[in-house]
Coordinates of N, CA and C in Angstrom, one line a residue:
M12 N 14.1 -14.3 24.8 CA 12.4 -13.9 24.2 C 12.9 -13.6 23.5
C13 N 11.6 -13.9 22.0 CA 11.5 -14.1 20.8 C 11.0 -12.5 20.6
T14 N 11.8 -12.1 20.2 CA 11.5 -10.3 18.9 C 11.2 -10.6 17.2
K15 N 9.8 -10.2 17.2 CA 9.5 -10.2 16.1 C 10.1 -9.4 14.8
R16 N 9.9 -9.2 13.7 CA 10.8 -8.9 12.7 C 10.3 -7.9 12.5
K17 N 10.9 -6.7 12.6 CA 9.9 -5.4 12.5 C 10.4 -5.0 10.9
V18 N 9.1 -5.1 10.3 CA 8.7 -4.8 8.7 C 7.8 -3.2 8.6
G19 N 8.8 -2.5 7.5 CA 7.8 -1.0 7.5 C 7.1 -1.4 6.2
I20 N 6.1 -1.1 5.8 CA 5.2 -0.4 4.3 C 4.9 0.2 3.8
M21 N 6.3 0.4 2.8 CA 5.8 1.6 1.8 C 4.8 1.5 0.7
G22 N 3.4 2.0 1.0 CA 2.0 1.5 0.0 C 2.1 3.1 -1.1
G23 N 1.6 2.7 -1.8 CA 1.6 4.0 -2.8 C 0.9 3.0 -4.7
T24 N 0.7 4.1 -4.7 CA 0.5 4.0 -7.2 C 1.8 4.1 -7.3
F25 N 2.9 4.9 -6.9 CA 3.9 4.4 -7.2 C 3.9 5.6 -8.7
N26 N 3.1 6.6 -9.1 CA 2.9 6.8 -10.4 C 3.7 7.7 -10.5
P27 N 4.8 8.3 -10.7 CA 5.8 7.4 -10.5 C 6.7 7.5 -9.2
I28 N 7.1 6.2 -8.9 CA 7.9 6.7 -7.6 C 9.3 7.2 -7.8
H29 N 9.5 7.9 -6.3 CA 10.4 8.7 -6.9 C 10.9 9.3 -5.6
F30 N 12.2 10.2 -5.9 CA 12.5 9.9 -4.4 C 12.7 10.5 -3.1
G31 N 11.2 11.3 -3.1 CA 10.8 11.4 -1.7 C 10.1 10.1 -1.3
H32 N 9.6 9.2 -2.1 CA 9.0 7.7 -1.1 C 10.6 6.9 -0.9
L33 N 11.4 6.9 -1.3 CA 12.8 6.4 -1.4 C 13.7 7.1 0.0
L34 N 13.0 8.3 0.0 CA 13.7 9.3 1.1 C 13.1 8.6 2.6
L35 N 12.0 8.6 2.8 CA 10.7 8.8 3.5 C 10.9 6.8 3.8
A36 N 11.6 5.9 3.3 CA 11.6 4.9 4.0 C 12.2 4.8 4.5
E37 N 14.3 5.1 3.9 CA 14.7 5.0 4.4 C 14.8 5.8 5.3
T38 N 14.3 7.0 5.9 CA 14.4 7.7 6.8 C 13.5 6.8 8.0
A39 N 12.3 6.2 7.6 CA 11.5 5.1 8.9 C 12.4 4.4 9.5
Y40 N 13.2 3.5 7.8 CA 13.7 2.6 8.9 C 15.1 2.7 9.7
H41 N 15.8 4.3 9.5 CA 16.7 4.1 10.9 C 16.1 5.2 11.4
Q42 N 15.0 5.4 11.7 CA 14.5 6.1 12.9 C 14.2 4.9 13.8
F43 N 13.0 4.2 13.1 CA 12.2 3.2 14.0 C 12.7 1.6 13.9
H44 N 14.5 2.0 13.6 CA 15.2 0.7 13.8 C 14.3 -1.2 13.0
L45 N 14.2 -0.4 11.6 CA 12.9 -2.1 10.7 C 13.6 -2.9 10.1
D46 N 13.6 -4.1 9.5 CA 14.2 -5.1 9.3 C 14.6 -5.2 8.4
E47 N 12.8 -4.5 7.9 CA 13.2 -4.1 6.3 C 11.5 -3.1 6.1
I48 N 12.1 -3.3 4.3 CA 10.5 -2.1 4.4 C 10.2 -3.0 2.7
L49 N 9.1 -3.1 3.0 CA 8.1 -3.6 1.3 C 7.5 -2.7 0.7
F50 N 8.4 -2.1 -0.5 CA 7.7 -1.4 -1.2 C 6.2 -2.0 -2.2
M51 N 5.0 -2.1 -2.2 CA 4.0 -2.5 -2.2 C 3.3 -1.8 -3.2
P52 N 3.2 -1.3 -4.4 CA 2.2 -1.0 -4.6 C 1.1 -1.1 -5.3
T53 N -0.1 -0.6 -5.7 CA -1.3 -0.6 -5.0 C -1.9 -0.6 -6.4
K54 N -3.1 -2.0 -6.7 CA -3.4 -2.1 -8.4 C -4.7 -0.7 -8.0
N55 N -5.5 -1.1 -7.6 CA -7.5 -0.4 -7.2 C -7.3 0.1 -6.1
T56 N -6.7 1.1 -6.0 CA -7.7 1.9 -4.3 C -8.9 2.2 -4.8
Y57 N -9.7 2.2 -3.3 CA -10.9 2.8 -3.3 C -11.3 4.8 -3.3
Y58 N -9.8 4.7 -2.7 CA -10.2 6.4 -2.4 C -9.1 6.8 -3.5
K59 N -8.6 6.4 -4.8 CA -7.7 7.7 -5.4 C -7.9 7.1 -7.2
R60 N -9.0 7.7 -7.6 CA -8.8 7.3 -9.5 C -7.4 8.1 -9.7
M61 N -7.1 6.9 -10.2 CA -5.9 8.1 -11.4 C -6.3 8.3 -12.2
K62 N -5.8 9.0 -12.9 CA -5.8 9.7 -14.6 C -4.3 9.2 -15.2
N63 N -4.2 9.2 -16.5 CA -2.9 8.7 -16.8 C -2.1 8.0 -16.1
L64 N -2.5 6.8 -15.4 CA -1.1 5.7 -14.5 C -0.5 5.3 -15.9
V65 N 0.6 5.0 -15.2 CA 1.1 4.5 -15.5 C 1.3 2.9 -15.7
S66 N 1.1 2.6 -16.3 CA 1.1 0.7 -16.9 C 1.6 -0.1 -15.5
E67 N 0.9 -1.3 -14.2 CA 0.9 -1.5 -14.1 C 3.0 -2.5 -14.2
E68 N 3.1 -3.2 -15.1 CA 4.5 -3.3 -16.0 C 5.5 -2.1 -15.2
D69 N 5.0 -1.0 -16.3 CA 5.9 -0.1 -15.8 C 6.1 0.1 -14.5
R70 N 5.4 0.6 -13.4 CA 5.5 0.8 -12.8 C 6.3 0.1 -11.4
V71 N 6.0 -1.5 -11.7 CA 7.0 -2.8 -11.1 C 8.2 -2.3 -11.4
E72 N 8.5 -2.2 -12.8 CA 9.9 -2.3 -13.2 C 10.5 -1.0 -13.0
M73 N 10.0 0.3 -12.2 CA 10.5 1.1 -12.4 C 11.0 1.6 -10.5
I74 N 9.7 0.7 -9.7 CA 10.2 0.3 -8.5 C 11.3 -0.7 -8.2
R75 N 11.5 -1.7 -8.4 CA 12.7 -2.8 -8.8 C 13.7 -2.1 -8.5
L76 N 13.7 -1.1 -10.4 CA 15.7 -0.4 -10.5 C 15.7 1.0 -9.3
A77 N 14.3 1.5 -9.0 CA 14.7 3.2 -8.1 C 15.4 2.0 -6.7
I78 N 15.1 0.3 -6.2 CA 14.9 0.2 -5.1 C 16.7 -1.2 -5.3
R79 N 16.5 -1.7 -6.0 CA 17.9 -2.7 -6.0 C 19.0 -2.7 -5.2
E80 N 19.8 -1.3 -5.4 CA 20.8 -0.9 -4.3 C 20.8 -0.9 -3.0
N81 N 19.3 -0.8 -3.0 CA 19.7 -1.1 -1.1 C 18.9 -2.3 -0.4
D82 N 19.6 -2.7 0.0 CA 20.0 -4.4 0.8 C 18.5 -4.5 1.8
H83 N 17.7 -3.1 2.4 CA 16.6 -3.3 3.4 C 15.5 -2.9 2.0
F84 N 15.5 -3.2 1.9 CA 14.5 -2.3 0.8 C 14.1 -4.0 -0.2
T85 N 12.3 -4.4 -0.7 CA 12.0 -5.3 -0.9 C 11.2 -4.5 -1.6
F86 N 10.7 -5.7 -2.6 CA 9.4 -5.3 -3.9 C 8.3 -6.6 -2.8
S87 N 7.2 -6.2 -3.4 CA 5.8 -6.7 -2.8 C 4.7 -6.6 -3.4
A88 N 4.2 -7.5 -4.0 CA 2.9 -7.7 -4.9 C 2.2 -8.0 -4.5
E89 N 2.0 -8.2 -3.2 CA 1.3 -8.7 -2.7 C -0.3 -7.8 -2.3
E90 N -0.4 -6.8 -3.1 CA -1.6 -5.6 -3.2 C -1.8 -6.3 -5.1
L91 N -0.6 -6.5 -6.1 CA -1.3 -6.4 -7.4 C -1.4 -7.8 -7.2
D92 N -1.2 -9.1 -6.7 CA -2.0 -10.3 -7.3 C -3.5 -10.1 -6.7
R93 N -3.8 -9.2 -5.8 CA -5.6 -9.5 -6.3 C -6.3 -8.7 -6.7
E94 N -7.5 -9.8 -7.1 CA -8.5 -8.9 -7.4 C -9.0 -8.3 -6.9
G95 N -9.7 -6.8 -8.0 CA -10.8 -6.0 -7.4 C -10.1 -4.5 -6.6
T96 N -10.6 -4.3 -5.5 CA -10.7 -3.1 -4.9 C -9.7 -3.1 -4.1
T97 N -8.4 -2.7 -3.6 CA -7.3 -2.6 -2.5 C -7.4 -1.9 -1.5
Y98 N -7.2 -3.2 0.1 CA -7.7 -2.2 1.2 C -6.9 -2.4 2.1
T99 N -6.3 -1.6 2.8 CA -5.3 -1.8 3.8 C -5.6 -3.1 4.7
V100 N -6.5 -2.9 4.8 CA -6.9 -3.6 6.0 C -6.7 -5.0 6.1
D101 N -7.2 -5.4 4.2 CA -7.2 -7.1 4.0 C -5.7 -7.1 3.3
T102 N -4.7 -6.3 3.6 CA -3.8 -6.4 3.0 C -2.8 -7.0 4.2
L103 N -3.3 -5.8 5.7 CA -2.8 -6.6 7.0 C -3.1 -7.6 7.4
N104 N -4.5 -7.8 7.5 CA -4.8 -9.4 7.1 C -4.0 -10.6 7.4
D105 N -3.7 -10.4 5.8 CA -3.4 -11.2 4.8 C -2.0 -11.8 5.3
L106 N -1.0 -9.9 5.7 CA 0.5 -10.2 6.0 C 0.7 -11.3 7.4
T107 N -0.2 -11.0 8.3 CA -0.1 -11.0 9.6 C -0.7 -12.4 9.9
R108 N -1.1 -12.8 8.6 CA -1.7 -14.8 8.9 C -0.5 -15.2 8.3
K109 N -0.1 -14.6 7.5 CA 1.2 -15.2 6.8 C 2.0 -15.5 7.9
N110 N 2.7 -13.8 8.0 CA 3.9 -13.9 8.6 C 4.1 -13.4 10.3
P111 N 3.4 -14.2 10.8 CA 2.9 -14.1 11.8 C 4.3 -13.6 13.1
D112 N 5.6 -14.1 12.4 CA 6.8 -13.6 13.4 C 7.1 -11.8 12.9
C113 N 5.7 -11.2 12.5 CA 6.4 -9.9 12.0 C 5.8 -8.6 12.9
E114 N 6.0 -7.5 12.8 CA 5.1 -6.4 13.6 C 5.0 -5.5 12.0
Y115 N 4.5 -4.6 11.9 CA 4.3 -4.1 10.6 C 4.3 -3.0 11.3
Y116 N 4.9 -1.9 10.5 CA 5.5 -0.1 10.5 C 4.2 -0.1 9.9
F117 N 3.0 1.0 9.1 CA 2.7 1.3 7.8 C 3.6 2.6 7.6
I118 N 3.6 3.1 6.7 CA 4.7 3.9 6.4 C 3.5 5.5 4.9
L119 N 3.3 6.6 6.6 CA 1.7 7.7 5.3 C 2.9 8.5 5.7
G120 N 2.6 9.6 4.6 CA 2.7 10.3 4.5 C 0.9 11.8 4.8
A121 N 1.1 12.1 6.0 CA 0.4 13.3 6.3 C -0.9 13.8 5.7
D122 N -0.8 13.7 4.3 CA -1.8 13.7 3.5 C -3.1 12.9 3.5
S123 N -2.0 11.5 3.8 CA -2.9 10.2 4.5 C -3.9 9.9 4.9
L124 N -3.4 10.7 6.1 CA -3.6 10.3 7.4 C -5.0 11.0 8.0
Y125 N -4.7 12.8 6.7 CA -6.3 13.1 7.4 C -6.9 12.5 6.9
H126 N -7.6 11.7 6.5 CA -8.7 10.6 5.3 C -8.2 9.1 5.6
I127 N -8.1 8.9 7.0 CA -7.2 7.7 7.5 C -8.9 7.3 7.4
E128 N -9.1 8.1 8.3 CA -10.7 7.4 9.3 C -11.9 7.0 8.4
S129 N -11.8 7.1 6.4 CA -12.4 6.2 5.6 C -12.2 5.8 5.1
W130 N -10.8 5.1 5.3 CA -10.7 4.0 5.1 C -11.7 2.7 5.6
K131 N -11.4 1.8 5.5 CA -12.0 0.3 5.4 C -11.5 -0.1 6.6
E132 N -12.6 0.3 7.7 CA -12.0 -0.5 9.1 C -11.3 0.0 9.9
P133 N -10.4 1.6 9.7 CA -9.2 1.7 10.3 C -8.6 1.2 11.9
E134 N -9.9 0.9 12.8 CA -9.5 0.9 13.8 C -8.3 -0.8 14.1
A135 N -9.1 -1.3 12.9 CA -7.9 -2.8 12.7 C -7.2 -2.1 11.9
I136 N -6.5 -1.8 11.4 CA -5.4 -1.2 10.5 C -4.8 -0.9 12.4
F137 N -4.8 -0.2 12.9 CA -5.2 0.7 14.3 C -4.1 -0.3 15.1
S138 N -4.5 -1.7 15.2 CA -4.5 -3.1 15.8 C -3.9 -3.6 15.1
M139 N -2.5 -4.1 13.6 CA -2.6 -4.6 13.2 C -1.2 -4.0 13.0
A140 N -0.6 -2.3 12.8 CA 0.1 -1.6 12.7 C 0.5 -0.9 13.7
V141 N 1.7 -0.6 13.4 CA 2.2 1.0 14.2 C 2.1 2.0 12.6
I142 N 1.1 3.2 12.9 CA 1.0 3.9 11.9 C 2.5 5.0 12.1
L143 N 3.0 5.4 10.9 CA 4.4 5.8 10.8 C 3.6 6.9 9.9
V144 N 3.6 8.4 10.2 CA 3.4 9.3 9.7 C 4.3 10.7 9.2
A145 N 5.2 11.1 7.8 CA 5.6 11.6 7.8 C 5.1 12.9 7.7
G146 N 5.4 14.1 8.0 CA 5.2 15.6 8.2 C 5.4 16.3 6.8

């Protein structure tokens, strides 16, 4: 029987990336026996308008530097490469279409879980990814 690769998604603005992001991702990697964690910065979220947002180029560079020595952390420009507002459901649709051999684990802080019902198509998100929430 062929098993799917277990891929975690650590998304966010990463303005800037910090130790809490790395610790959350590393903990999820070990606790859920994931094969890889994608660090996926967002371009334009519909629910969070950021003031004093670090430039996209600088956020990307900070993420790359922060994860460079961890072989199970990978940078993903999946959401940065899209125009317009970024929705998790669209990202998961694209990823599952491109990578049918992967099972996705979406990593959230508890603060994000409290308003997930206001996200675009939360039922579809739940059908395409296991939601991992840190307290």
